[in-house]
Coordinates of C-alpha atoms in Angstrom, one line a residue:
Chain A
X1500 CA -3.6 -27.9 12.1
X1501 CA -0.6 -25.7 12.3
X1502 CA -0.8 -22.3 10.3
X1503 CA -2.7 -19.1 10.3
X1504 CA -6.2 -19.8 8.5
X1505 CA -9.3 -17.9 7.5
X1506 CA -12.7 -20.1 7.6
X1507 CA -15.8 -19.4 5.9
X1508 CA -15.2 -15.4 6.5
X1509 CA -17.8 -13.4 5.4
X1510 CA -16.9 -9.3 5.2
X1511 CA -19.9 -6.9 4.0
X1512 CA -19.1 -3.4 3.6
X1513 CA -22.7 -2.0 4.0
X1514 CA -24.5 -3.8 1.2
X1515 CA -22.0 -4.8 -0.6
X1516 CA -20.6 -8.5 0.2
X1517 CA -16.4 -8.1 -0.4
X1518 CA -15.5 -11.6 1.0
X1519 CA -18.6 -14.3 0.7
X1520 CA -17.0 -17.3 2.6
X1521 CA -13.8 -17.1 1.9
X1522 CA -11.2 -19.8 3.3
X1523 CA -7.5 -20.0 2.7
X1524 CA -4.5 -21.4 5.1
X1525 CA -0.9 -20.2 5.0
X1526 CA 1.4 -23.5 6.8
X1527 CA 4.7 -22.4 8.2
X1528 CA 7.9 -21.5 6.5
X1529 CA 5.0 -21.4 3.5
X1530 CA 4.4 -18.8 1.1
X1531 CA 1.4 -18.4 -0.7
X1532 CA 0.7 -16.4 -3.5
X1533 CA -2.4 -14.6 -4.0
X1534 CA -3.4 -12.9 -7.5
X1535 CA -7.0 -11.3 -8.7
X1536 CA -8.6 -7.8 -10.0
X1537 CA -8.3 -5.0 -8.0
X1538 CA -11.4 -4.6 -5.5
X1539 CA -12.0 -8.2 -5.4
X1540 CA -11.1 -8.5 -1.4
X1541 CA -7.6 -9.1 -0.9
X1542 CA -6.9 -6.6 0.7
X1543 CA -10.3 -6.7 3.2
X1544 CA -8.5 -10.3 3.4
X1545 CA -5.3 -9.1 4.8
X1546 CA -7.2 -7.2 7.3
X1547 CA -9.0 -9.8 8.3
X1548 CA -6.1 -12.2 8.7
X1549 CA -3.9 -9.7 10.3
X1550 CA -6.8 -9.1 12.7
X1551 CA -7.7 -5.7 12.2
X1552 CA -11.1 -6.3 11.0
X1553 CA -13.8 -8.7 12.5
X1554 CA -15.5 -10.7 9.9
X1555 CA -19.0 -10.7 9.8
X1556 CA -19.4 -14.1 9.8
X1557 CA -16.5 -17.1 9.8
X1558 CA -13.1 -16.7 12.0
X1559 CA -9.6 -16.8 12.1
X1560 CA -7.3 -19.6 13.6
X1561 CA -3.8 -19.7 14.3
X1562 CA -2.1 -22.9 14.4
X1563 CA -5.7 -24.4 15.3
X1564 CA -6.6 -22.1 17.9
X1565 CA -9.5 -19.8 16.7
X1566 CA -9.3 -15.9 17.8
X1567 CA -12.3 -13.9 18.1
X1568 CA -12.6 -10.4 18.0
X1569 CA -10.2 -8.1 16.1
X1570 CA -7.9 -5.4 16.9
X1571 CA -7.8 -3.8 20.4
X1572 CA -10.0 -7.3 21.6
X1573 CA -6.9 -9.5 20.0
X1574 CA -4.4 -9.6 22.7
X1575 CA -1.3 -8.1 22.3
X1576 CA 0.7 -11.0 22.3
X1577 CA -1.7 -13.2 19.5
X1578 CA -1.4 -9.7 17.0
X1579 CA 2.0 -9.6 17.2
X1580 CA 2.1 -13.0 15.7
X1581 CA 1.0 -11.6 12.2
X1582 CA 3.0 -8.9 10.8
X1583 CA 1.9 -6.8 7.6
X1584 CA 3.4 -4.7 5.1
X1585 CA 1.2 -2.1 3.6
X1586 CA 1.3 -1.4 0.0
X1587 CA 1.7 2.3 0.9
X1588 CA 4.5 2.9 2.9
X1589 CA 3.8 6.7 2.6
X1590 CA 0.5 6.4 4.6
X1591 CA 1.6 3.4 7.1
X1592 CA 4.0 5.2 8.6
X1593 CA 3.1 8.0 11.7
X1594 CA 4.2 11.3 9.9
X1595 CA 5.8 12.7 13.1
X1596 CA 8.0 10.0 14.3
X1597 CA 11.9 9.2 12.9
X1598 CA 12.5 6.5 11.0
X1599 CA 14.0 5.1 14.4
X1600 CA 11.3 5.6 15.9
X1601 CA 9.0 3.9 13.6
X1602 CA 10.6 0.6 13.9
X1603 CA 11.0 0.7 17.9
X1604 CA 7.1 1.4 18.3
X1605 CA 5.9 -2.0 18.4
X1606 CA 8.6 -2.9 21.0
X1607 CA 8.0 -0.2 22.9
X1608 CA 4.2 -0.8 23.3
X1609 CA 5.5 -4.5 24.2
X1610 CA 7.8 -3.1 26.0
X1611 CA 10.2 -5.1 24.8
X1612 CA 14.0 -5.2 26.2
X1613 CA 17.3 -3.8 24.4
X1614 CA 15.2 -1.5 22.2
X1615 CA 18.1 0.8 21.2
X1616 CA 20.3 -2.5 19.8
X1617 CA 17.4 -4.0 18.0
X1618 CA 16.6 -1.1 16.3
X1619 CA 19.7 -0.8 15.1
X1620 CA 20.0 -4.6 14.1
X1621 CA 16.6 -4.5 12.3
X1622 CA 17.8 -1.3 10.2
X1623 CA 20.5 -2.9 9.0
X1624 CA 18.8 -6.4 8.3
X1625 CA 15.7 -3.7 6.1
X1626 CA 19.7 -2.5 4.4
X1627 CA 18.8 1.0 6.1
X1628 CA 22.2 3.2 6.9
X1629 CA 22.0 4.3 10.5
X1630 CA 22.1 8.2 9.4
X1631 CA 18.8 7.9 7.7
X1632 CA 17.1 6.7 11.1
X1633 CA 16.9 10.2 12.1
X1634 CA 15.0 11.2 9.5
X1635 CA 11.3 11.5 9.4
X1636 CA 9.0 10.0 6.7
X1637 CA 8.9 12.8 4.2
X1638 CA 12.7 13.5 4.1
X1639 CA 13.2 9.4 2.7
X1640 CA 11.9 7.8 -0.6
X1641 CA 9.6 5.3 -0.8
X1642 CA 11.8 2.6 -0.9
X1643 CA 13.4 4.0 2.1
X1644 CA 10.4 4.4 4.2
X1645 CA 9.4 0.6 2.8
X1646 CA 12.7 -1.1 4.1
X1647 CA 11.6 0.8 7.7
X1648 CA 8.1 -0.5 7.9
X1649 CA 9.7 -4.1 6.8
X1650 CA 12.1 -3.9 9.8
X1651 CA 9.1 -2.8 11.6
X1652 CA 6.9 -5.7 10.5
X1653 CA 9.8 -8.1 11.7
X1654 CA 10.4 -6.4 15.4
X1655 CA 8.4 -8.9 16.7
X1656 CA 9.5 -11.8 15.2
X1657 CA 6.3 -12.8 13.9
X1658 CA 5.3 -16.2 12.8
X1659 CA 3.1 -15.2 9.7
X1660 CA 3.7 -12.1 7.7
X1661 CA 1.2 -10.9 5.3
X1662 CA 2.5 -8.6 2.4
X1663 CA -0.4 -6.1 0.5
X1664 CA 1.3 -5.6 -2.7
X1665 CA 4.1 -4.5 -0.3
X1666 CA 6.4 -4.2 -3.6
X1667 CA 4.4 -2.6 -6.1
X1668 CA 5.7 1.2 -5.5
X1669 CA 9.2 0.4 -5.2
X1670 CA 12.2 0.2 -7.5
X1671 CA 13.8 -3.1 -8.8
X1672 CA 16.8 -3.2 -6.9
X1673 CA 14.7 -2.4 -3.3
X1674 CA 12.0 -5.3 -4.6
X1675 CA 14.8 -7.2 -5.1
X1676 CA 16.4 -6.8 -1.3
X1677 CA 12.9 -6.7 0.5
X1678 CA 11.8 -10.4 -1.0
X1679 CA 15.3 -11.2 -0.3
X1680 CA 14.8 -9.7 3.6
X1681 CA 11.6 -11.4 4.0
X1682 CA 13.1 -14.9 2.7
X1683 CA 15.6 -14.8 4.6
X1684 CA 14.2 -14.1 7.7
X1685 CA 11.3 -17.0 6.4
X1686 CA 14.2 -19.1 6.4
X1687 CA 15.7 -18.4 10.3
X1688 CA 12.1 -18.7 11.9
X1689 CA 9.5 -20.8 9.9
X1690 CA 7.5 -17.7 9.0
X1691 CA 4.7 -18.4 7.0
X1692 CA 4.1 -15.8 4.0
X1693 CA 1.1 -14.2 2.0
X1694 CA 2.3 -12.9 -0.7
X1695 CA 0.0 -10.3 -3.0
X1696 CA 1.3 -8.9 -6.3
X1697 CA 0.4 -8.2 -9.6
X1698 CA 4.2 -9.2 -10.7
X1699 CA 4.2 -12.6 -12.3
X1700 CA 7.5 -12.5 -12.1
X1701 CA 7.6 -12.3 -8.4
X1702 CA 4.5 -14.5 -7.9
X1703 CA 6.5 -17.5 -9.7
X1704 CA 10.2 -16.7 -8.5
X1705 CA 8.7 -16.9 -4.9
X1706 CA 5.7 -18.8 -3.7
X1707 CA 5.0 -22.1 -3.4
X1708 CA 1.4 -22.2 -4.1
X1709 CA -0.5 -19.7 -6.1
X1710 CA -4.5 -18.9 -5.4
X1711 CA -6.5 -16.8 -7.9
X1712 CA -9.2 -14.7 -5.9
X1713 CA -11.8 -14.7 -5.9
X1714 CA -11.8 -18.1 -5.4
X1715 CA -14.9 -20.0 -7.4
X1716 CA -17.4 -20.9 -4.9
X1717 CA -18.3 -23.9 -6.4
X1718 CA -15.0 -25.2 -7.2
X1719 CA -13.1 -23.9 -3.9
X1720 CA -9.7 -25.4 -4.6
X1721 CA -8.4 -23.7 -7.0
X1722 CA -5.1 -23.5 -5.7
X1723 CA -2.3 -23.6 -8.7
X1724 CA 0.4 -26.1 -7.3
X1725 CA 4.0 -25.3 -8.2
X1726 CA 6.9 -27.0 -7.6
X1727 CA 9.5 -26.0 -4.9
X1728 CA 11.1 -23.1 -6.1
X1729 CA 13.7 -22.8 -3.6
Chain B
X1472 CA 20.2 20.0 -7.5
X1473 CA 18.3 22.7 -5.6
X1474 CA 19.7 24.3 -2.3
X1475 CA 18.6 22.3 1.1
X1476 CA 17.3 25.0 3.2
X1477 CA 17.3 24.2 6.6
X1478 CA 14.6 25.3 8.7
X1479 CA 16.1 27.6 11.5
X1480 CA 14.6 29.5 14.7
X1481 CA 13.6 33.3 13.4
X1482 CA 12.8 31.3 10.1
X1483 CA 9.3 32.7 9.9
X1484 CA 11.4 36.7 9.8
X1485 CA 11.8 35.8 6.6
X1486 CA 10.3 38.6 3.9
X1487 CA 6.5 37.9 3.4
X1488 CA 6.1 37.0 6.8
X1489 CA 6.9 40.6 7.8
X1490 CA 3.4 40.9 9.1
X1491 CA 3.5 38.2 11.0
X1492 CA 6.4 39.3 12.9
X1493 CA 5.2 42.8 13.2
X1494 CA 1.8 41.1 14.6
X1495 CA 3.7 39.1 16.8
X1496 CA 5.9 42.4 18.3
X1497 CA 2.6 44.0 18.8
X1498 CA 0.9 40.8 20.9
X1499 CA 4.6 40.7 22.8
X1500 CA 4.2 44.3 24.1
X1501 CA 0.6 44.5 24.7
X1502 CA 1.2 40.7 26.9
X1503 CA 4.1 42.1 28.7
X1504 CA 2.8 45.2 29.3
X1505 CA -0.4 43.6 31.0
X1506 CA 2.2 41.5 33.2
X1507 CA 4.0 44.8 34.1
X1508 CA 1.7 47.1 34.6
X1509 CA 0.5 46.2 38.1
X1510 CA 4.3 46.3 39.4
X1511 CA 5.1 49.6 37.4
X1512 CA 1.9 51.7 38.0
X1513 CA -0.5 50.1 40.5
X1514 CA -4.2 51.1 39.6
X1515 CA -7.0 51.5 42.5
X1516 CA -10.1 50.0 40.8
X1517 CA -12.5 52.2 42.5
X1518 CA -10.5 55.7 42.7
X1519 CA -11.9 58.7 41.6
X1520 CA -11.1 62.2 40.2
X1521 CA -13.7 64.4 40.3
X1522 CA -11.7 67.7 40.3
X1523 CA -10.3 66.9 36.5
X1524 CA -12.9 64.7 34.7
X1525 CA -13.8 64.8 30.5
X1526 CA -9.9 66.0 29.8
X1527 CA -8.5 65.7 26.7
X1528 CA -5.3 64.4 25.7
X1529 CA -2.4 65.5 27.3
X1530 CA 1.2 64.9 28.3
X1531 CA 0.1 63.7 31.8
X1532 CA -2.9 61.7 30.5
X1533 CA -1.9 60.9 27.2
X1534 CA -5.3 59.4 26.1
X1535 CA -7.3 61.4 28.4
X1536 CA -9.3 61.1 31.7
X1537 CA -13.4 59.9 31.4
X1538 CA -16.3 61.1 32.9
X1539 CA -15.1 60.3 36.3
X1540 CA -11.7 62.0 36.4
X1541 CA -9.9 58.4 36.0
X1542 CA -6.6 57.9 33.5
X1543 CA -8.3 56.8 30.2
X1544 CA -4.4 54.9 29.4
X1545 CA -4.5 53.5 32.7
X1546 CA -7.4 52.2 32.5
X1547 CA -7.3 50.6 29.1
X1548 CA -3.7 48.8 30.2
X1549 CA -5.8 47.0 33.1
X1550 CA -8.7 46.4 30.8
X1551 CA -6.6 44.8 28.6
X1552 CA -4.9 42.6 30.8
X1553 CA -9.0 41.5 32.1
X1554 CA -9.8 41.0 28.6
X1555 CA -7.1 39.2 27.8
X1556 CA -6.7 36.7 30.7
X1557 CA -10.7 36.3 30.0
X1558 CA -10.0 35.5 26.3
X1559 CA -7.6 32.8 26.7
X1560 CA -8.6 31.0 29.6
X1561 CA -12.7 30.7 28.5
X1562 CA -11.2 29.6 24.5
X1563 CA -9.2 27.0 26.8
X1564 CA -12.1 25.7 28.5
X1565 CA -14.1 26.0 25.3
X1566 CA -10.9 23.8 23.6
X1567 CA -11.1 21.2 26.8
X1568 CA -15.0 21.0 26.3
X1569 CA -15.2 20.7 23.2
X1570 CA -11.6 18.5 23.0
X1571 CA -13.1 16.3 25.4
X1572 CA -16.5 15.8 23.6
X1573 CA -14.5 15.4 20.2
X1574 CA -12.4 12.8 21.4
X1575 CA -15.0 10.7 22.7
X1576 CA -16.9 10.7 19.5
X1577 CA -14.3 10.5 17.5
X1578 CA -12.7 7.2 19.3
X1579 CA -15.9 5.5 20.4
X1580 CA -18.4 6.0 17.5
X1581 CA -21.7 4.8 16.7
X1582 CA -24.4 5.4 18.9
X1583 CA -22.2 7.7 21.0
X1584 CA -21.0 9.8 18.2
X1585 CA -24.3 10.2 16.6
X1586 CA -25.8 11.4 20.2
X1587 CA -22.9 13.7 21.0
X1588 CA -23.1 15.3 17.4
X1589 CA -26.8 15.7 17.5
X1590 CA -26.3 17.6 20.7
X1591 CA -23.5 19.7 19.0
X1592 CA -25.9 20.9 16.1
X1593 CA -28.7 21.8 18.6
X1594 CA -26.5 23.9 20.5
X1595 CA -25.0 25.7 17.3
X1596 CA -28.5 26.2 16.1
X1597 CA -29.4 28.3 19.4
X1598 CA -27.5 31.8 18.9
X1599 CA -24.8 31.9 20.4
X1600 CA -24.7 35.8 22.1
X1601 CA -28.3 35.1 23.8
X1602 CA -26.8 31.5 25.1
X1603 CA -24.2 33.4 26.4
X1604 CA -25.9 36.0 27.9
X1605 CA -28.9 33.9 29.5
X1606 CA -25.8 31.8 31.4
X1607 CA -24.2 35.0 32.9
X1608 CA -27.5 36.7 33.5
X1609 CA -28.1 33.2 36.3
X1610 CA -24.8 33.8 37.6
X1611 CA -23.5 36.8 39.7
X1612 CA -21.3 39.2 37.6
X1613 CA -17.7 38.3 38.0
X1614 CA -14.5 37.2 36.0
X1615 CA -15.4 33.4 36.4
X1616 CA -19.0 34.1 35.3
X1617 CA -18.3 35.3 32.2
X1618 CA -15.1 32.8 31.8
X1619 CA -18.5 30.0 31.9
X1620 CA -20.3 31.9 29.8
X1621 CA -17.8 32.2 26.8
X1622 CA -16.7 28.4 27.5
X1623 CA -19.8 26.8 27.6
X1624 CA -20.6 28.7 24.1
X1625 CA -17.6 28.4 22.0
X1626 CA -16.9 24.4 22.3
X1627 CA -18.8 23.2 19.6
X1628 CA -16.3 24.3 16.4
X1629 CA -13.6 22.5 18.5
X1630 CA -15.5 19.3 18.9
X1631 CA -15.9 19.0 15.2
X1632 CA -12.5 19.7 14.9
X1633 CA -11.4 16.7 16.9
X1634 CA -14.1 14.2 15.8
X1635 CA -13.1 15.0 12.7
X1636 CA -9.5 14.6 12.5
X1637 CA -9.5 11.6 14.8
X1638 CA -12.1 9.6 12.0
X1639 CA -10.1 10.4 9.3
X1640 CA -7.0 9.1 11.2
X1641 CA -8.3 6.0 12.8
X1642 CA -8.7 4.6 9.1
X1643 CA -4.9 5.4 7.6
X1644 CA -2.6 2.0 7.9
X1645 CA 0.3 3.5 10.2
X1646 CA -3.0 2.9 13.3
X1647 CA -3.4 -0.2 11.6
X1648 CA 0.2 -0.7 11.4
X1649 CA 0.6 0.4 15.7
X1650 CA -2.3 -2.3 16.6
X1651 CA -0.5 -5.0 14.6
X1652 CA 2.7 -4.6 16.4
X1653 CA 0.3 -4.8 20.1
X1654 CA -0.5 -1.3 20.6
X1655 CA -2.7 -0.6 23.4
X1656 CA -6.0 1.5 22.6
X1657 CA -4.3 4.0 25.3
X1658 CA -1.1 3.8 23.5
X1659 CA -2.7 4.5 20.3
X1660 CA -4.8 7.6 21.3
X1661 CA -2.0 9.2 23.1
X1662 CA 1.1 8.0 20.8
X1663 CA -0.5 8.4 17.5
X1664 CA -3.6 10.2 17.5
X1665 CA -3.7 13.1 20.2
X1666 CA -0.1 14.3 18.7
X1667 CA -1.7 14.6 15.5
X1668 CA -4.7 16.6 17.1
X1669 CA -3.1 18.8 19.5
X1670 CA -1.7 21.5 17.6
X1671 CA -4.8 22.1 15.6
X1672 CA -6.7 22.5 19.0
X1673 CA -3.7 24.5 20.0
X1674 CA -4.4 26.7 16.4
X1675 CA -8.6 26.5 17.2
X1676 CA -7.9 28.0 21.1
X1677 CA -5.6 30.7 19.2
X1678 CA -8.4 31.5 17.1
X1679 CA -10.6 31.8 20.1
X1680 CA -9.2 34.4 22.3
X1681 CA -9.9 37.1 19.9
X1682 CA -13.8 36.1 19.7
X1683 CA -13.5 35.9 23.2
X1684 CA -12.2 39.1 24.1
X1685 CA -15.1 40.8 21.7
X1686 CA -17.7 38.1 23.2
X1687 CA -16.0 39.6 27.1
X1688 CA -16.4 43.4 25.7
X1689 CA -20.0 42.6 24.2
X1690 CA -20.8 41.1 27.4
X1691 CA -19.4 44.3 29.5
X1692 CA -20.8 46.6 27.4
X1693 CA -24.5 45.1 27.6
X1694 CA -24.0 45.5 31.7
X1695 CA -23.4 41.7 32.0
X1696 CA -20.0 41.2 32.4
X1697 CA -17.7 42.3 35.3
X1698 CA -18.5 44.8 38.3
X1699 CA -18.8 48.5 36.7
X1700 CA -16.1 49.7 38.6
X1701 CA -13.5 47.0 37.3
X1702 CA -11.4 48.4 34.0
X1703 CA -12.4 46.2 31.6
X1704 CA -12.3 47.1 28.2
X1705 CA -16.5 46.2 27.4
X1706 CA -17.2 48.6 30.2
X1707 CA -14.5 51.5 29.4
X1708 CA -16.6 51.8 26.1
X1709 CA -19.8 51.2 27.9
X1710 CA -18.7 54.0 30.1
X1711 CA -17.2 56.4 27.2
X1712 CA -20.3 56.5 25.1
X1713 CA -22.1 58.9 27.9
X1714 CA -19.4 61.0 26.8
X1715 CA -19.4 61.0 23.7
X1716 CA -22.2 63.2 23.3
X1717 CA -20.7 66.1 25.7
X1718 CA -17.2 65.9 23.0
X1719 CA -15.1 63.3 24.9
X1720 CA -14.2 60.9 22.4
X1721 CA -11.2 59.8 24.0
X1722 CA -12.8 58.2 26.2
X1723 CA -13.7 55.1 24.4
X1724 CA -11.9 55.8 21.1
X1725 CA -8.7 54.2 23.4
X1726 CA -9.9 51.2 24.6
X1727 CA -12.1 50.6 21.1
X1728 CA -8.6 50.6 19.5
X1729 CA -7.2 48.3 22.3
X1730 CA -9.5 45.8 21.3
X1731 CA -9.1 46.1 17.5
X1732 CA -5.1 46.5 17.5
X1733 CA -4.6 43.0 19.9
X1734 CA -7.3 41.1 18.4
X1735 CA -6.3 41.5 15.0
X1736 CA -2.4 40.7 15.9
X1737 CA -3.6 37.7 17.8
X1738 CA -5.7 36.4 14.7
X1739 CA -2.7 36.9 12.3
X1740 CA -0.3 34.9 14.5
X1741 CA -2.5 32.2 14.6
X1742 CA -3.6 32.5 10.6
X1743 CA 0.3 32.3 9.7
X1744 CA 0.6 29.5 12.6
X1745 CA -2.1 28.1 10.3
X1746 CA -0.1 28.2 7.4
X1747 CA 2.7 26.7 8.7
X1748 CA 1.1 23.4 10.2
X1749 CA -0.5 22.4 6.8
X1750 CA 2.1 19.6 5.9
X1751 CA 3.2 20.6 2.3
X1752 CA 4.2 23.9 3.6
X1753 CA 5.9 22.4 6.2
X1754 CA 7.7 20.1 4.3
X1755 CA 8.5 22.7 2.0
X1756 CA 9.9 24.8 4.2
X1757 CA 12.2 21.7 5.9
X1758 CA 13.7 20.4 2.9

């Protein structure tokens, strides 16, 4: 089955169980919308969907193929797949570098080809002017530093992008150009989307399908179907 | 909308920082008068003066001759310069030990990190002086001797340094962010983490060199350190308290305030250095 999936993950941090057999599937060009409480493992879900964290039991598959291990054990070429974009743009973004240099990182550790131009071309897809890609982290706002880690997530044209509450520090007008950004690009390559938020506004304007987490164990679809939006 | 200040080389000459920059002059003199010295006024190590030993203060020995007729000024220049070299390069092997050791438990972690720690706190529980001295007392007395001895004491605050600021960064998002877009564990370490590291082990060897210079004089000064006949500024005061009693005070009063004078400019450097790298001040003073 085509899409990025998480199967009967378990995630335990010490002794207490964050994610007891959790399953959910994002389909290409798909965006799913994912509500609940804070604490209740969405974000531990994100992690372990963008494969930065190894559940302790279940895996993950992408477009059927199951991956094992997480992180540095991923290879490069299977993480780059999934993109993220952190809630917190503040702390997902190295300090030190430029704003220019924050979005060519992941092509450079691909080394990827044409860096310089793609940089620029991402910066302006993200609707960042080229004088702020000299500046480092704590000389932009929030919204700023936000529209550089989205051109970041999108260097690598991945296949499934996973967004943390990727909108909730930001002002209207940047929400408004980053879901823009994100369907747009969803609409050029089939991207398949998780979307969390606490905006109901945003949750109904944009995805398809809608899962309240946690999901109940003994009922385990739960999924709200909408209609197309688009 | 308030003034953007620009930060600018000399910045740190601005008022409050006066000290500082008057620490800084000080270092910058007594360092290149270390490097001069040899070319300008060449020292034989083992000359003696027997025909004008125990003199005071004058214009031709301005801080005096000791108890063997030798130039107390002289002396203290080339004691300096041992002292100094000594200082810096036993807090760098100190900052590459305990770097090194840091690193490794701070990027590998469980059972290697507990080990590596555990053998940290046993070695800080030993004191550090008798550590110290039982390593040079196995070795022959020389420069690289007591280099060892310093080093192979003074690694353990750097360690904790490291292991410390490399856990607290492998958990923030932007290393999270660098594996996502296919970051290598290599490119991680040295593209993300070890920039973030280096300049407080830079600011921890800074801090060193001071300890070691005392650590170098305590050592001298016990009869453990360097060869008696080599200026060093541990044995100048080792040698200048047998005058002390017959009147000569200059004797060791010069190379005492050596020690005290380049020590102290060293540690202010570094605690302003310090100042300057925590980020708020720093972004403070860019914006």
């Amino acid at each position: 089955m085509n899409g990025l999936a998480a199967h009967e993950v378990t995630v335990a941090y010490g002794r207490q169980t964050v994610l007891d057999r959790a399953s959910i599937h994002i389909g290409p060009g798909e965006t799913v919308g994912l509500r609940g409480p804070s604490g209740c493992g969405k974000s531990t879900l994100v992690r372990v969907l963008a494969l930065l964290h190894r559940p302790d039991d279940g895996h993950v598959s992408i477009d059927g193929n199951p991956v094992t291990g997480a992180r540095y054990r991923v290879a490069a070429a299977v993480r780059t797949r999934i993109g993220v974009l952190f809630q917190s743009p503040r702390s997902a973004a190295d300090p030190r570098l430029s704003l220019a240099d924050i979005i060519a990182e992941p092509l450079r550790a691909t080394k990827a080809e044409r860096i310089q131009d793609r940089v620029v071309e991402l910066a302006y897809t993200a609707g960042l002017t080229t004088d702020l890609l000299r500046r480092q982290p704590h000389a932009v706002s929030d919204g700023q530093l936000q529209r550089a880690c989205l051109a970041r997530a999108l260097a690598h044209r991945p296949d499934y992008l996973l967004c943390d509450e990727a909108t909730t520090m930001l002002d209207a007008s940047t929400q408004a150009h980053v879901a823009a950004v994100i369907t747009d690009h969803q609409h050029r390559h089939g991207t398949g989307v998780l979307l969390i938020t606490h905006d109901p506004a945003l949750m109904h304007r944009w995805a398809h399908r809608v899962i309240d987490w946690p999901p109940d164990q003994a009922a385990p679809a739960t999924a709200v179907e909408h209609a197309d939006h688009h | 909308m308030p003034r953007k200040r620009r930060l600018r080389p000399l910045s740190w000459l601005r008022p409050g920082t006066r000290g500082a920059a008057l620490a800084a002059v000080v270092l910058a003199t007594a360092i290149l008068a270390c490097l001069l010295v040899p070319l300008l006024w060449p020292l034989d190590q083992s000359a003696v003066a027997l025909d004008r030993i125990n003199q005071p203060p004058t214009w031709t020995h301005p801080a005096g001759t000791d108890d063997l007729g030798r130039d107390v000024a002289h002396r203290t220049l080339y004691g300096l310069r041992v002292s100094l070299l000594i200082g810096a390069v036993a807090a760098l092997v100190a900052t590459l030990i305990g770097g090194a050791v840091g690193a490794v438990a701070g990027t590998v972690g469980g059972w290697t990190d507990r080990i590596l720690m555990r053998i940290v706190d046993t070695v800080a529980a030993l004191p550090h002086l008798l550590l110290g001295i039982f390593i040079v007392a196995m070795l022959r007395p020389s420069l690289g001797a007591v280099i060892l001895s310093i080093g192979l004491t003074h690694w353990l605050s750097t360690a904790r340094i490291v292991r410390a600021e490399l856990l607290s960064l492998r958990t923030r998002p932007f290393i999270d962010a660098a594996i996502s877009g296919g970051a290598s564990r290599v490119r991680v370490l040295t593209r993300h983490l070890l920039p973030h590291v280096l300049p407080r082990m830079a600011l921890a060897t800074t801090l060193m060199v001071p300890h070691a210079v005392w650590h170098e004089t305590a050592l001298s000064f016990l009869g453990l350190g360097l060869p008696p006949h080599l200026a060093s500024l541990g044995n100048m005061i080792n040698d200048g308290q047998r005058s002390l009693l017959t009147g000569a005070w200059w004797a060791s009063l010069t190379p005492g305030l050596a020690i005290v004078v380049v020590t102290l400019a060293i540690a202010a450097v570094a605690a302003h250095w310090r100042d300057r790298l925590d980020p708020r001040v720093r972004a403070e003073l860019q914006l």
